[in-house]
Coordinates of C-alpha atoms in Angstrom, one line a residue:
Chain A
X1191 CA 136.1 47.9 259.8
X1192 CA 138.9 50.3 258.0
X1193 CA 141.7 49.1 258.2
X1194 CA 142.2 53.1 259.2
X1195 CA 139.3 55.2 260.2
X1196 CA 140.9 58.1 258.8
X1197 CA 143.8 58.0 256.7
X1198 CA 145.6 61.4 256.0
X1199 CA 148.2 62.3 253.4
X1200 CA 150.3 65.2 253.2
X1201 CA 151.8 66.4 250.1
X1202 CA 155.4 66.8 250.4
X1203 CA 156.7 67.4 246.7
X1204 CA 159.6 69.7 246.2
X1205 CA 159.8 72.0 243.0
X1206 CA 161.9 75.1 242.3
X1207 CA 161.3 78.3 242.3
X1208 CA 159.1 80.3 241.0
X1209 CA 157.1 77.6 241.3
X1210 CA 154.4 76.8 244.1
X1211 CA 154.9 73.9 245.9
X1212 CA 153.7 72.2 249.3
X1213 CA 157.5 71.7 250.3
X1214 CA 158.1 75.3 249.4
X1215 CA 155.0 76.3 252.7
X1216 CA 157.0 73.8 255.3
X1217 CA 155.3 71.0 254.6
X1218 CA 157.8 68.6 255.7
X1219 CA 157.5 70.6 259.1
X1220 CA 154.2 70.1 259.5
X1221 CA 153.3 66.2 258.5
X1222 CA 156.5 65.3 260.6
X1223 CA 154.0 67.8 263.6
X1224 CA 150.7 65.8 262.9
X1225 CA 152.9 62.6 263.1
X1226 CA 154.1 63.8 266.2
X1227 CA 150.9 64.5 267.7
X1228 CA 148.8 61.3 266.6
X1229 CA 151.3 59.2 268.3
X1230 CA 151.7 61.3 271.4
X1231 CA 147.6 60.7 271.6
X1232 CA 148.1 57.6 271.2
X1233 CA 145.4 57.4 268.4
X1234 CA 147.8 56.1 265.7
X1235 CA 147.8 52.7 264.1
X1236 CA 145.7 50.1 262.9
X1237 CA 141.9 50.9 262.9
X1238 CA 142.9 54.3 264.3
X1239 CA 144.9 57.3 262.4
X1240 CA 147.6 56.9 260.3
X1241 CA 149.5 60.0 259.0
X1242 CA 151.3 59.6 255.5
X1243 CA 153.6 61.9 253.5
X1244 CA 152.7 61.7 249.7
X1245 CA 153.7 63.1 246.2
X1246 CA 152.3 65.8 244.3
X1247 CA 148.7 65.9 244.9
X1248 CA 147.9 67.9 241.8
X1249 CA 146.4 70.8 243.5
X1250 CA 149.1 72.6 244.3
X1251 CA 148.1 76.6 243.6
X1252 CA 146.0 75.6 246.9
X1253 CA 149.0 74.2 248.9
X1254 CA 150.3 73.3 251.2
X1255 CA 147.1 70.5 251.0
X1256 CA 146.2 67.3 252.7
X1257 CA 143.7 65.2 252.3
X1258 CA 141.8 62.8 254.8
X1259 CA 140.4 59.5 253.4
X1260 CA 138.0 57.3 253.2
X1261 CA 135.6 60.4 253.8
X1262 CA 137.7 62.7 251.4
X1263 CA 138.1 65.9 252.7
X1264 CA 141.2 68.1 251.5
X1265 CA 142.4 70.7 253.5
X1266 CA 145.0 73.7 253.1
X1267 CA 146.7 74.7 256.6
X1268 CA 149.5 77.1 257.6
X1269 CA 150.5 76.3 260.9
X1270 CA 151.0 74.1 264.0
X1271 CA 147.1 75.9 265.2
X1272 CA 146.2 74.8 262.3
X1273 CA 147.4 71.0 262.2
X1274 CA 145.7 71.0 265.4
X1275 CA 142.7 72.0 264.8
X1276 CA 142.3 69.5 261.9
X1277 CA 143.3 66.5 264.9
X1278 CA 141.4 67.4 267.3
X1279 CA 138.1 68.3 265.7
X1280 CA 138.3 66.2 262.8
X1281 CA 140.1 63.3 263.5
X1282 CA 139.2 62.7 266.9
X1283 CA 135.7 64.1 267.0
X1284 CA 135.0 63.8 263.1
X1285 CA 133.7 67.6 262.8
X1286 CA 134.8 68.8 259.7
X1287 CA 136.8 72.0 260.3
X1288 CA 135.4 74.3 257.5
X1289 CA 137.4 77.4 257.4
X1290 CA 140.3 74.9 256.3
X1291 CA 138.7 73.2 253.7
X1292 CA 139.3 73.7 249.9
Chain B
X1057 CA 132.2 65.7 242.3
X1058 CA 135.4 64.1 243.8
X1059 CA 138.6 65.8 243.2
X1060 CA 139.7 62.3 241.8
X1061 CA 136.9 59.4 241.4
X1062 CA 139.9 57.1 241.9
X1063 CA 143.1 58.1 244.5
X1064 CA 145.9 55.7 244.4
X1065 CA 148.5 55.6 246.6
X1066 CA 151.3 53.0 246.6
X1067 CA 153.6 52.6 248.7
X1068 CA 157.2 53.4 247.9
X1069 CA 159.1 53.1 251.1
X1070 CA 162.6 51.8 251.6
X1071 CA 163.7 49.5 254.6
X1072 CA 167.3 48.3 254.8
X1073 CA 168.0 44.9 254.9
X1074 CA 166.3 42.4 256.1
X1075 CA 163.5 44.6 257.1
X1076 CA 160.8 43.8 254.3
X1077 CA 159.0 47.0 252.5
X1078 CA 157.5 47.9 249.2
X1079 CA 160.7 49.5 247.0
X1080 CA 162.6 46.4 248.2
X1081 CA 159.4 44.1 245.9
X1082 CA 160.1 47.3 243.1
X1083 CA 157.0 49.2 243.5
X1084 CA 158.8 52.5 242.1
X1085 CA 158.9 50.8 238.8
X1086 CA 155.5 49.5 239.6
X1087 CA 154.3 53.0 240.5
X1088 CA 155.9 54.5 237.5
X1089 CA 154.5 52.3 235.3
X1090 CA 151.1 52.6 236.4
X1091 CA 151.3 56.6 236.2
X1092 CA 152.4 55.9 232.5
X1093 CA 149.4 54.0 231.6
X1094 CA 146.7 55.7 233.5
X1095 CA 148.5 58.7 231.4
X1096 CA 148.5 56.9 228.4
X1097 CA 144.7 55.8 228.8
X1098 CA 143.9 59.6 229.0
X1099 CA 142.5 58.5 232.5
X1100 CA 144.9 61.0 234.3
X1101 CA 143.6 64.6 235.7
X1102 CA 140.8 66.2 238.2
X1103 CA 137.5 64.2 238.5
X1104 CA 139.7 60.7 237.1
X1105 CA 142.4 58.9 238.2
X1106 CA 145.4 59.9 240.7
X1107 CA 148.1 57.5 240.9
X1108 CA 150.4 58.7 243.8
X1109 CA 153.6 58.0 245.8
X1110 CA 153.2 57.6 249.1
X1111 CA 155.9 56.7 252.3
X1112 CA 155.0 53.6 254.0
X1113 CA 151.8 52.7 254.5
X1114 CA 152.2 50.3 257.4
X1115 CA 151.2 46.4 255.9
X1116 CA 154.5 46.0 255.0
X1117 CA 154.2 42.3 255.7
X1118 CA 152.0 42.1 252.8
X1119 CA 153.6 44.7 250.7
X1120 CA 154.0 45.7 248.1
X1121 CA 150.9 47.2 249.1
X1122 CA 148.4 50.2 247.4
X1123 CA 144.9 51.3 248.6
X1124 CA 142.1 52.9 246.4
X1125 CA 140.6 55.5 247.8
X1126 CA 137.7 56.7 248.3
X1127 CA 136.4 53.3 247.8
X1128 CA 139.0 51.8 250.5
X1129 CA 140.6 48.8 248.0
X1130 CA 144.0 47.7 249.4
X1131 CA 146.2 45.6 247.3
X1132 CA 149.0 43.8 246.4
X1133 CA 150.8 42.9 243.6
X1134 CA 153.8 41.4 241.6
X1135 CA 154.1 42.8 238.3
X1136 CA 152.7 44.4 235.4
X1137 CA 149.9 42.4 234.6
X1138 CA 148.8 42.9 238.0
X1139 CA 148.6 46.8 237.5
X1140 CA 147.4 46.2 234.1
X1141 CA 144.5 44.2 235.7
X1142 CA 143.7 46.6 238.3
X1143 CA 143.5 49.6 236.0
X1144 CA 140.9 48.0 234.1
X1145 CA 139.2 45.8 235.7
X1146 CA 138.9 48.3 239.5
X1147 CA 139.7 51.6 237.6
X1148 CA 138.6 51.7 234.6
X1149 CA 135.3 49.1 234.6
X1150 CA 134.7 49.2 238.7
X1151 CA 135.2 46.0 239.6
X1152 CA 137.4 45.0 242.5
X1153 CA 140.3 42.8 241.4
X1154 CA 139.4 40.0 245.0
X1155 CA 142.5 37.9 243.9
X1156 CA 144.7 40.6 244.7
X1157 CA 142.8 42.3 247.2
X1158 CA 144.0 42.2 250.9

């Protein structure tokens, strides 16, 4: 078994103007959102979801971007609808949510 | 493709004392020097190697902790002949490294 069925990271790196960045399109907001909501339905931990902020993931002119391992599908988002939509389609019932993907 | 054939994240939380966690067993200079060598190896970029940051990944107890993704290695590991050993023998030749594997 994985030690988590689906293991998400958020990029949360900071850089200055004019350059893009996931910090720069509230990342912080958001990953702290998803944590928020995994634990509120109850499906984080061990064997389950866990949520993780991360560096740069070097794919930033697509950012803000996530990515959801072992089964390695990277997402851009905008929004709490968004961060939702990834949870409950995805992670709970595995769909991949398309119109999200990069 | 994948974005990255190999997408390492270590762990570089901090816990105050005497709570354990990874930066308290130095895995900022661990993760730093890993970055330098996969670098240095010309092994860094799209469709290679990813060495990443990451807040904590919850095995603290075993820390100082890292998983490979998409393959789904965890591991631990002292010191720089341990990350030497897993960038060539897991990253660079495919091989999981068992005796640091957990």
């Amino acid at each position: 078994m994985s030690f988590y069925k689906h293991h998400v990271f958020m990029c949360l790196n900071k850089r200055a103007a004019p350059e893009n960045c996931c910090a720069c399109h509230g990342s912080e907001a958001m990953q702290a959102y998803a944590k928020k909501r995994i634990k509120e339905l109850g499906l984080n931990g061990h064997g389950k979801i866990r949520i993780n902020q991360s560096g740069c993931l070097d794919r930033c002119e697509e950012g803000p971007v996530m990515v959801v391992y072992p089964e390695e599908v990277w997402y851009t988002y905008v929004d709490e609808h968004d961060i939702d939509e990834i949870i409950e389609e995805h992670l709970v019932k595995g769909k991949v949510v398309d119109r999200l993907r990069i």
